Short mmCIF file of C-alpha atoms in Angstrom, two decimals:
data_model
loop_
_atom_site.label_atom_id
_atom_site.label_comp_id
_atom_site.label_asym_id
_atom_site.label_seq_id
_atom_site.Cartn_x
_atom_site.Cartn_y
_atom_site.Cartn_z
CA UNK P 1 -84.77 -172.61 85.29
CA UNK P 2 -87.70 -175.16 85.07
CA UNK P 3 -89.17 -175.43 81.63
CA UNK P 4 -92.70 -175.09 80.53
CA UNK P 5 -95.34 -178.64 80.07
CA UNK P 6 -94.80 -178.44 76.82
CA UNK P 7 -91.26 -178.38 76.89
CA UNK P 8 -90.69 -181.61 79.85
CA UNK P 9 -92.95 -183.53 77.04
CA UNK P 10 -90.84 -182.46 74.12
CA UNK P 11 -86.91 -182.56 75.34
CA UNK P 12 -86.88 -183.91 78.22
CA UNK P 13 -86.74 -187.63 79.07
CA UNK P 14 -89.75 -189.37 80.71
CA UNK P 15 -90.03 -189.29 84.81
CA UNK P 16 -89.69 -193.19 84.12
CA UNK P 17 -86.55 -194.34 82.55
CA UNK P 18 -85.53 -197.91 82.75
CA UNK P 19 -83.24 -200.30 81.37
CA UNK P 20 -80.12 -200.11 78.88
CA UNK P 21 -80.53 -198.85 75.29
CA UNK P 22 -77.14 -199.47 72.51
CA UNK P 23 -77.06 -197.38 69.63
CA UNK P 24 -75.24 -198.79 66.91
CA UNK P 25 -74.35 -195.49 64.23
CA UNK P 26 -74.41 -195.49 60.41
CA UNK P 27 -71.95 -195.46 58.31
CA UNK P 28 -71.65 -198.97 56.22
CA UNK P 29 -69.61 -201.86 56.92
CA UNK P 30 -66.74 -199.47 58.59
CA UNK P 31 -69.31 -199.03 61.11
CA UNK P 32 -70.94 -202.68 60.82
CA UNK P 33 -67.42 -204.11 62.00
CA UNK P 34 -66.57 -201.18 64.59
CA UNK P 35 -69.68 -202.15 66.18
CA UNK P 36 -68.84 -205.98 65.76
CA UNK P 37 -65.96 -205.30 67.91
CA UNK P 38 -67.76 -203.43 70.41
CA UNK P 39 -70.40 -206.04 71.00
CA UNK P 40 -68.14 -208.98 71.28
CA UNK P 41 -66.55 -206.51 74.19
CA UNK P 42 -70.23 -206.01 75.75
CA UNK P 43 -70.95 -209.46 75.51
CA UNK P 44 -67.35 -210.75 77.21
CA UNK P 45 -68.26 -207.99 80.03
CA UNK P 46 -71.95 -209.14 80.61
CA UNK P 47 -73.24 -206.24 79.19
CA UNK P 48 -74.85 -207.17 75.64
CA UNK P 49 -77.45 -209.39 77.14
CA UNK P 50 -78.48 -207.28 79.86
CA UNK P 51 -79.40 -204.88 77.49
CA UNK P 52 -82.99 -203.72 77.02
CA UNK P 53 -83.15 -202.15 73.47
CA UNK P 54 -80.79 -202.17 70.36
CA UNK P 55 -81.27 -198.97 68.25
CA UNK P 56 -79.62 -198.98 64.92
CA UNK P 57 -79.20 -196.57 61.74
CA UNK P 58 -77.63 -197.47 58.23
CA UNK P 59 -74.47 -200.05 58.69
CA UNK P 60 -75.74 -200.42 62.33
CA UNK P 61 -78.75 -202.19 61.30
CA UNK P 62 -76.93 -204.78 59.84
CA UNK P 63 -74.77 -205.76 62.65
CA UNK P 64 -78.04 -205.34 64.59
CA UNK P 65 -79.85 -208.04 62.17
CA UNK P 66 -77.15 -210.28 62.64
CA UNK P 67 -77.53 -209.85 66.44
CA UNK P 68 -80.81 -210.82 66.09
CA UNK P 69 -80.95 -213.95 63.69
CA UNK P 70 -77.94 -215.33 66.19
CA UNK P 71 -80.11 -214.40 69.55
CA UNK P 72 -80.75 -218.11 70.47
CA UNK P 73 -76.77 -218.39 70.61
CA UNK P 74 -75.51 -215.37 72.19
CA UNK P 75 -78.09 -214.42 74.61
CA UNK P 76 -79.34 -218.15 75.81
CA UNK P 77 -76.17 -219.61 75.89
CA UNK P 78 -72.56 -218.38 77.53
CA UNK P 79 -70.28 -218.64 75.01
CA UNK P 80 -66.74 -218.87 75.46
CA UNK P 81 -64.78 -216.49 73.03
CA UNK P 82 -63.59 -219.27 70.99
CA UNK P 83 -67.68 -219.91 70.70
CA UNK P 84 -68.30 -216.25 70.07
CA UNK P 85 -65.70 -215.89 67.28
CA UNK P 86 -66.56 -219.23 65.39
CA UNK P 87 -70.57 -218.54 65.66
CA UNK P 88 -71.23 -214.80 65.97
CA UNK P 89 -67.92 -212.86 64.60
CA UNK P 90 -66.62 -215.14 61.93
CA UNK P 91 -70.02 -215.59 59.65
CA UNK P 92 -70.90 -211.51 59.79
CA UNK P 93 -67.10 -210.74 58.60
CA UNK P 94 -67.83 -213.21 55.58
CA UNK P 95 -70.95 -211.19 55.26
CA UNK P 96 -68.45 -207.75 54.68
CA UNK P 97 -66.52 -209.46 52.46
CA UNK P 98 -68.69 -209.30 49.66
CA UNK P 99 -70.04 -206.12 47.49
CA UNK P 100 -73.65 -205.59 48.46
CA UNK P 101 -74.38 -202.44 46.89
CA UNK P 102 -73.49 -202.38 43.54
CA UNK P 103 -75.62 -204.16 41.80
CA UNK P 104 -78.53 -202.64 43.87
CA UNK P 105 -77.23 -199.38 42.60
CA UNK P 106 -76.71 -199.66 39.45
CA UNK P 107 -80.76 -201.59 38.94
CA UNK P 108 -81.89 -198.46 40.64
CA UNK P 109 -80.30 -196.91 37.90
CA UNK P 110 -82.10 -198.65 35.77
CA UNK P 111 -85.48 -198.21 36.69
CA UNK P 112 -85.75 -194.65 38.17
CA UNK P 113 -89.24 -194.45 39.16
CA UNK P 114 -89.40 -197.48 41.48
CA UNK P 115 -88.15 -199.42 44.29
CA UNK P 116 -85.98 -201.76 42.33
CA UNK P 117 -82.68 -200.60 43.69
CA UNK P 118 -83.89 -201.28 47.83
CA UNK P 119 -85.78 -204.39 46.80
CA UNK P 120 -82.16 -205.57 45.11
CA UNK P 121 -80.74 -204.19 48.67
CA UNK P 122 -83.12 -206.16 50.43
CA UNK P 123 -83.15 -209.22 48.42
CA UNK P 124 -79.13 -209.75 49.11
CA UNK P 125 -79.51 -208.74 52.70
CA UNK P 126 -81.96 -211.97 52.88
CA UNK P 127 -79.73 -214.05 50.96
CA UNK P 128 -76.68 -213.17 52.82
CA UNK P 129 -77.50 -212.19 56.17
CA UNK P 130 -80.95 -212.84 57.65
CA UNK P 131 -84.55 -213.89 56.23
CA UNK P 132 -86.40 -212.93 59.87
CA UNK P 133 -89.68 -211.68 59.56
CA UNK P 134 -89.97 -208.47 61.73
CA UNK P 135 -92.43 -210.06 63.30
CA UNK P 136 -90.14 -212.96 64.52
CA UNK P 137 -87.53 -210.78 66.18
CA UNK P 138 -87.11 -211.27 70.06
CA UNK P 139 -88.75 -209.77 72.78
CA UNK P 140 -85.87 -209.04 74.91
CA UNK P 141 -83.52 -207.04 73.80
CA UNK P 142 -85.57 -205.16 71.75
CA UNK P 143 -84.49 -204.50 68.31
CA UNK P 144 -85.51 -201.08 66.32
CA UNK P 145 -84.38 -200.14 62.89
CA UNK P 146 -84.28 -196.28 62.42
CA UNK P 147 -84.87 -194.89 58.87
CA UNK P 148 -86.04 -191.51 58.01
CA UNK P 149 -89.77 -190.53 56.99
CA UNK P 150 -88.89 -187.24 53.74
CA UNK P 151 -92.79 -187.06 53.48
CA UNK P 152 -93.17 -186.41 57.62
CA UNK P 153 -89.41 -185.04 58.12
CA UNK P 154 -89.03 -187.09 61.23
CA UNK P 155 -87.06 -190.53 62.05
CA UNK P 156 -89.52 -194.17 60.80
CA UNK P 157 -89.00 -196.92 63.20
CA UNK P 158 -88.85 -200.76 62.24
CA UNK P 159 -89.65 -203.03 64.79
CA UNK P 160 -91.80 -206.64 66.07
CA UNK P 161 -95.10 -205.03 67.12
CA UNK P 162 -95.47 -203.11 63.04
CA UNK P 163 -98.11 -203.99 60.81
CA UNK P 164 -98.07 -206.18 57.67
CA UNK P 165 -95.18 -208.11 56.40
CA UNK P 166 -92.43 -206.55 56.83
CA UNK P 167 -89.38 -208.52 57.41
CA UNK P 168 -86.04 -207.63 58.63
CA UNK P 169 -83.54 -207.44 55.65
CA UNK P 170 -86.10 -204.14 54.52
CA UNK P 171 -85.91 -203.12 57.25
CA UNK P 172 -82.01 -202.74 56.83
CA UNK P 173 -82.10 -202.03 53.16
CA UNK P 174 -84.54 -199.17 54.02
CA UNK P 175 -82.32 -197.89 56.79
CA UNK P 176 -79.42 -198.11 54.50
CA UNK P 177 -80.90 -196.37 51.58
CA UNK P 178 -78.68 -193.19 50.93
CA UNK P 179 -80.07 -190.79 49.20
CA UNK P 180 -77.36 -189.92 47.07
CA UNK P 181 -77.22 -193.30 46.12
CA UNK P 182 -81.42 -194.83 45.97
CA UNK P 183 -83.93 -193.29 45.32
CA UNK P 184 -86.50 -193.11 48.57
CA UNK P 185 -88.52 -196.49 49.21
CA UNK P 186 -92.23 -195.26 48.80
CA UNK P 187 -95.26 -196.77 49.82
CA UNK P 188 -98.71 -196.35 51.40
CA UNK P 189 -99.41 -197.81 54.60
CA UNK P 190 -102.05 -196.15 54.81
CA UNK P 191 -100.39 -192.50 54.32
CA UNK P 192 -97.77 -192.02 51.86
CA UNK P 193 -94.18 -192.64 52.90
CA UNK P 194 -90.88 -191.72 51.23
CA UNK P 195 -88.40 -193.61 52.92
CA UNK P 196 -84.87 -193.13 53.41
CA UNK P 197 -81.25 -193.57 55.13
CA UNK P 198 -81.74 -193.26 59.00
CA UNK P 199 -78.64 -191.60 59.03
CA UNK P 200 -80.40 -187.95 57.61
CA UNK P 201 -82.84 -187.65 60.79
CA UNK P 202 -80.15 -189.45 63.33
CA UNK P 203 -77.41 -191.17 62.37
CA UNK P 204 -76.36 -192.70 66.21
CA UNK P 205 -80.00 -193.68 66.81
CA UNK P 206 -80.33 -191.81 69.60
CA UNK P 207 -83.92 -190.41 68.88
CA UNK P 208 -85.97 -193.56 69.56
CA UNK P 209 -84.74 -194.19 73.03
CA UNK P 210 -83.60 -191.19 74.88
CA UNK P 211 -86.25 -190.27 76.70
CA UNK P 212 -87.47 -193.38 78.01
CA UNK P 213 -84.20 -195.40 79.13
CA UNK P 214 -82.30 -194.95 81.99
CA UNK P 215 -78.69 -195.64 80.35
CA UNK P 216 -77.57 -195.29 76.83
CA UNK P 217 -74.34 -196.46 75.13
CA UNK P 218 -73.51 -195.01 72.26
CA UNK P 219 -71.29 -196.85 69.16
CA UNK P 220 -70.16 -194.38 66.99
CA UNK P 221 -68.48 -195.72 63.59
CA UNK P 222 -70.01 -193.06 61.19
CA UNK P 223 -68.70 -190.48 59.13
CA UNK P 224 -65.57 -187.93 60.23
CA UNK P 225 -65.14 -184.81 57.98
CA UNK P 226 -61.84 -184.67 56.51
CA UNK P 227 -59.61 -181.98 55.19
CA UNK P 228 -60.43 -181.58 51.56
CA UNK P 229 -59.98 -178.93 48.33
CA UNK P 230 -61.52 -178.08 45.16
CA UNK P 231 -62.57 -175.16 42.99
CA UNK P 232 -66.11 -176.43 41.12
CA UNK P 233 -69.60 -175.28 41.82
CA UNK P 234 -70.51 -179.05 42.38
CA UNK P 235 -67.88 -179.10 44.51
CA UNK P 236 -68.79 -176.15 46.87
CA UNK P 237 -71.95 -177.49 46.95
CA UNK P 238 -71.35 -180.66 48.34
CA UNK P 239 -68.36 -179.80 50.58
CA UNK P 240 -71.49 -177.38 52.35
CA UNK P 241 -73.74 -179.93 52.97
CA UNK P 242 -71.33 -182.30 54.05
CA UNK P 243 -69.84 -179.55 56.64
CA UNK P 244 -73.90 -178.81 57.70
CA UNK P 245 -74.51 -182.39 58.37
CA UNK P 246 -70.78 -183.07 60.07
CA UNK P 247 -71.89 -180.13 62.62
CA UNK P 248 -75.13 -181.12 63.15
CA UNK P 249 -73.28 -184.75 64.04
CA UNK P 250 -71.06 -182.44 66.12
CA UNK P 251 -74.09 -180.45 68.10
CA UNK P 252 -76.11 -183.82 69.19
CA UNK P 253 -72.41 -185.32 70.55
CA UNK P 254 -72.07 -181.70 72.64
CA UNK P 255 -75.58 -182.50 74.18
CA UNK P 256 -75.30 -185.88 74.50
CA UNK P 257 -72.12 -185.17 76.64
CA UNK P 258 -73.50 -182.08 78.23
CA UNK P 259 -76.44 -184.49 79.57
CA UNK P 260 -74.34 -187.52 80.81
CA UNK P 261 -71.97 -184.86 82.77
CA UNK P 262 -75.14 -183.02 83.93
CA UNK P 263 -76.18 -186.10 85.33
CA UNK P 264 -79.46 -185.90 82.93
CA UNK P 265 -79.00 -189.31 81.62
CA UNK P 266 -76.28 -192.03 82.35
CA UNK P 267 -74.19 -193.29 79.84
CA UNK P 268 -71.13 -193.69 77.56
CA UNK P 269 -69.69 -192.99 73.71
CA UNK P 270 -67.27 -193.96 72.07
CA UNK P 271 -66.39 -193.11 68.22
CA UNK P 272 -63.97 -194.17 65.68
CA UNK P 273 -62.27 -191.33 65.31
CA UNK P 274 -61.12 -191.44 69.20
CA UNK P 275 -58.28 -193.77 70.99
CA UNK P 276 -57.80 -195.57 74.24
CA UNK P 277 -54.80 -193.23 75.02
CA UNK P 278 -57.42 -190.13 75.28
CA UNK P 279 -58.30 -192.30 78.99
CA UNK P 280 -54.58 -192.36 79.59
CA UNK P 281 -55.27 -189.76 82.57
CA UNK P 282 -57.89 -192.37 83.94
CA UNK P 283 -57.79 -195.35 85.62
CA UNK P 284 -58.36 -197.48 82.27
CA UNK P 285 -54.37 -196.71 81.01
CA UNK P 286 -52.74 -196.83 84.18
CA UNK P 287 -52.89 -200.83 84.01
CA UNK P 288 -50.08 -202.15 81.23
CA UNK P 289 -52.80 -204.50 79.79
CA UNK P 290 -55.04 -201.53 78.55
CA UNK P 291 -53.63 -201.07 74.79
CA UNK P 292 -55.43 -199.62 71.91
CA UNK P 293 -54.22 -197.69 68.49
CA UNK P 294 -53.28 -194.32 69.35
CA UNK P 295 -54.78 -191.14 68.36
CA UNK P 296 -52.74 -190.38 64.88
CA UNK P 297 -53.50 -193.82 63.76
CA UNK P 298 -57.30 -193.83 64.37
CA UNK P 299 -57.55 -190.16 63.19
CA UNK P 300 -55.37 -190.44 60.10
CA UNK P 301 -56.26 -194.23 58.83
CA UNK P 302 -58.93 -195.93 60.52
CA UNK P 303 -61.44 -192.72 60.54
CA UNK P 304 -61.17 -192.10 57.24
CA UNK P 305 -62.08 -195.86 56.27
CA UNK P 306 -64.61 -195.88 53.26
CA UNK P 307 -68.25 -195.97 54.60
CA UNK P 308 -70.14 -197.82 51.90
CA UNK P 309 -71.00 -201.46 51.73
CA UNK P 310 -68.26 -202.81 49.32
CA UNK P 311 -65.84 -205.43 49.99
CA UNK P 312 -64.10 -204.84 53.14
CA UNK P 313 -60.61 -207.23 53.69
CA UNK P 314 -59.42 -209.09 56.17
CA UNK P 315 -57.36 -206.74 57.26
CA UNK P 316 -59.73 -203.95 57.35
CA UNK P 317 -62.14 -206.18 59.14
CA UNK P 318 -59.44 -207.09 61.60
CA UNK P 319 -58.57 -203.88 62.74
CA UNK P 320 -62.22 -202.36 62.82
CA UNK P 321 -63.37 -205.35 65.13
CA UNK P 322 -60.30 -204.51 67.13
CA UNK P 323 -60.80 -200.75 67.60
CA UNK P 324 -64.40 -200.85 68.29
CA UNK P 325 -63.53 -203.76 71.07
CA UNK P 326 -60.81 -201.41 72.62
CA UNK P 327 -62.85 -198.24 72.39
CA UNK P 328 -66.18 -199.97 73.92
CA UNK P 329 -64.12 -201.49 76.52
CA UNK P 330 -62.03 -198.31 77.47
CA UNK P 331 -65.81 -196.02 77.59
CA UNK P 332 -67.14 -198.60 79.86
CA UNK P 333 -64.25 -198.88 82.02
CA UNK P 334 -63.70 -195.03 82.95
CA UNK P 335 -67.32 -194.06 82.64
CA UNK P 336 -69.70 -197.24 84.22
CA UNK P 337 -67.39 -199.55 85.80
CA UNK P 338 -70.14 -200.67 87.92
CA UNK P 339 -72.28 -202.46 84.87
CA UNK P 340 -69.26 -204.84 84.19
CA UNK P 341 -67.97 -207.98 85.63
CA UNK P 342 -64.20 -208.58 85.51
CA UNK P 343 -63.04 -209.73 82.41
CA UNK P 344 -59.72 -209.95 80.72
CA UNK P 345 -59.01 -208.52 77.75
CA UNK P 346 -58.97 -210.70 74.69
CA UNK P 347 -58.00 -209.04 72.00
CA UNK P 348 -60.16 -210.58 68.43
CA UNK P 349 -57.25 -210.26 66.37
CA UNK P 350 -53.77 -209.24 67.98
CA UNK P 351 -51.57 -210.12 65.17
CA UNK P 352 -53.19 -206.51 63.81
CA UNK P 353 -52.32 -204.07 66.18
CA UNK P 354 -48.82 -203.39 65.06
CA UNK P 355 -49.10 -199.22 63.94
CA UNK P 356 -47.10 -200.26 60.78
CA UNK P 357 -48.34 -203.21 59.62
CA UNK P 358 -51.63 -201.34 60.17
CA UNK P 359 -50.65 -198.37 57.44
CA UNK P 360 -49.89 -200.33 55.39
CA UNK P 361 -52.69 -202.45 55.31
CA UNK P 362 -54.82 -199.71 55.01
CA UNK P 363 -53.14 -197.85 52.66
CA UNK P 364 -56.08 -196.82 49.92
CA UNK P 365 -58.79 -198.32 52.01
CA UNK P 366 -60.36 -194.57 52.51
CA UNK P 367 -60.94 -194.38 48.08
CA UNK P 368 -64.46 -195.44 46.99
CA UNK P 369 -64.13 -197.35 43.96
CA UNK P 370 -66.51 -197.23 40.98
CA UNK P 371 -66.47 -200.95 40.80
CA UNK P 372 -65.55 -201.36 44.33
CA UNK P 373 -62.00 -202.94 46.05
CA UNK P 374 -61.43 -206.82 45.52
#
């Protein structure tokens, strides 16, 4: 049934679509590292630096800033995975390793009626990660940081071509700012703006580039709901938001697969809560060299990974890097062969994909800690 003017302008993509757009998901450093993975996959497969625009929400945007500050390395220069490890993996997993948020947190505490606590945020994202002016980011890909607008209800988008001095660790800080946890970044610029966590308008990113490219892939490392009981008011109350937002989560995942298997838009997801062995009925499993953590594993343990920016191990890291690289690499095989060159698998760290050693590992890594895990 053909829809109205109105409604080919509002949901449905452009009549000119071009290029590749990755979304990089929320969801903290488990999703910062999933994504790592998944990238380092891209790249090895000539993907990453054919791409045409990097949309990212929450812990997204900080794999994405890395991305950009190391552009010069990755995307002018072919670098051999010894060369991607040592200059592109290595530094953003010593970037994990450290608490960012507490501090910020608790100073936003402190002074309630301010932006302390996502200028704190900000200020360690520029010490540890990047000091990039937006205004300094490449042309090609395109980088755009999603946060969310509370004053306009609609998704705020960071990116080269704003006005006035923003710079990219805000950027991330912004698109990181949980509401449960900061208080909204306001400002006028000209109109007032209450900014906050991408993650509440679109937590895969989706929204800024939909409509106008021609392929998307889609990183998913955020948040999976998880069996869970209690008997308070407080309780209740949370428990039904967090169900409202998982199925809202759930809804844009049914269209998003509903449009690439309508032939609407072309493209590929993968999430953390899924497995290589859910393509064990494609072509991608029917090689012996296709492995990946099976479904128990990455529904029971890895899933359920924190998704705040604390400390995250080695171990942690290790295994997140490795799903997301397995999981990108398995989406891209089954579902657009044809935008890959052949490339072996190389595993970032196989000494972690025993099942066993992985449990155990993980064991506790799903508990938030007050004063966060050492």
């Amino acid at each position: 049934m053909p829809t109205t003017p109105h409604g080919n302008r509002r949901y449905l993509p452009t009549g000119h679509r071009a290029g590749i757009a990755l979304c990089l998901s929320g969801g903290g450093f488990r999703a910062a590292l999933f994504h790592l993975g998944a990238a380092r996959r891209l790249y090895e497969a000539g993907i990453l630096d054919t791409v045409a625009t990097i949309a990212s929400v929450s812990g997204g945007s900080s794999l994405a800033a890395h991305l950009a500050t190391t552009h010069r390395t990755w995307y002018q220069r072919a670098l051999s995975p010894d060369d991607w490890e040592h200059e592109v993996a290595l530094p953003f997993r010593e970037y994990t390793a450290r608490n960012l948020s507490a501090w910020p947190v608790f100073k936003g505490l402190l002074l309630p009626k301010t932006n302390a606590g996502v200028d704190a945020l900000a200020a360690r994202i520029r010490e540890r990660l990047t000091a990039l002016k937006l205004s300094a980011l490449p042309a090609q890909p395109r980088f755009l940081f999603c946060a969310t607008d509370l004053v306009a209800g609609r998704d705020w988008i960071f990116e080269r071509e704003m006005d006035g001095d923003w710079d990219v660790a805000t950027a991330v800080a912004v698109s990181s700012c949980h509401p449960v946890f900061l208080r909204p970044y306001t400002k006028r610029t000209p109109q007032y703006i209450a900014l906050v966590d991408g993650g509440v308008d679109d937590d895969r990113g989706i929204e800024p580039v939909w409509r106008t490219h021609q392929t998307l892939l889609v990183s998913d490392g955020g948040d999976t709901i998880q069996p869970a009981w209690g008997t308070s008011l407080f309780w209740s109350l949370a428990r039904s938001a967090s169900v409202l937002w998982n199925q809202s989560q759930v809804v844009q995942k049914r269209w998003l697969m509903s449009t690439f298997t309508a032939g609407v838009l072309e493209g590929t997801y993968w999430g953390i809560g899924g497995s290589p062995w859910h393509y064990r009925q494609q072509e991608y499993l029917q090689s012996p060299s296709r492995v990946g953590y099976s479904p128990a594993l990455a529904r029971d343990v890895i899933a359920p990974i924190r998704t705040d920016y604390d400390a995250f191990s080695a171990a942690e890291a290790a295994v997140l890097e490795n799903h997301g690289y397995l999981m990108a690499d398995a989406a891209i095989e089954t579902h657009l062969s044809e935008l890959r060159w052949p490339s072996p698998l190389r595993i970032p760290h196989p000494a972690w994909m025993g099942e066993r050693k992985v449990r155990e590992a993980l064991r506790g890594s799903a508990r938030k800690l007050l004063l966060g895990h050492r």
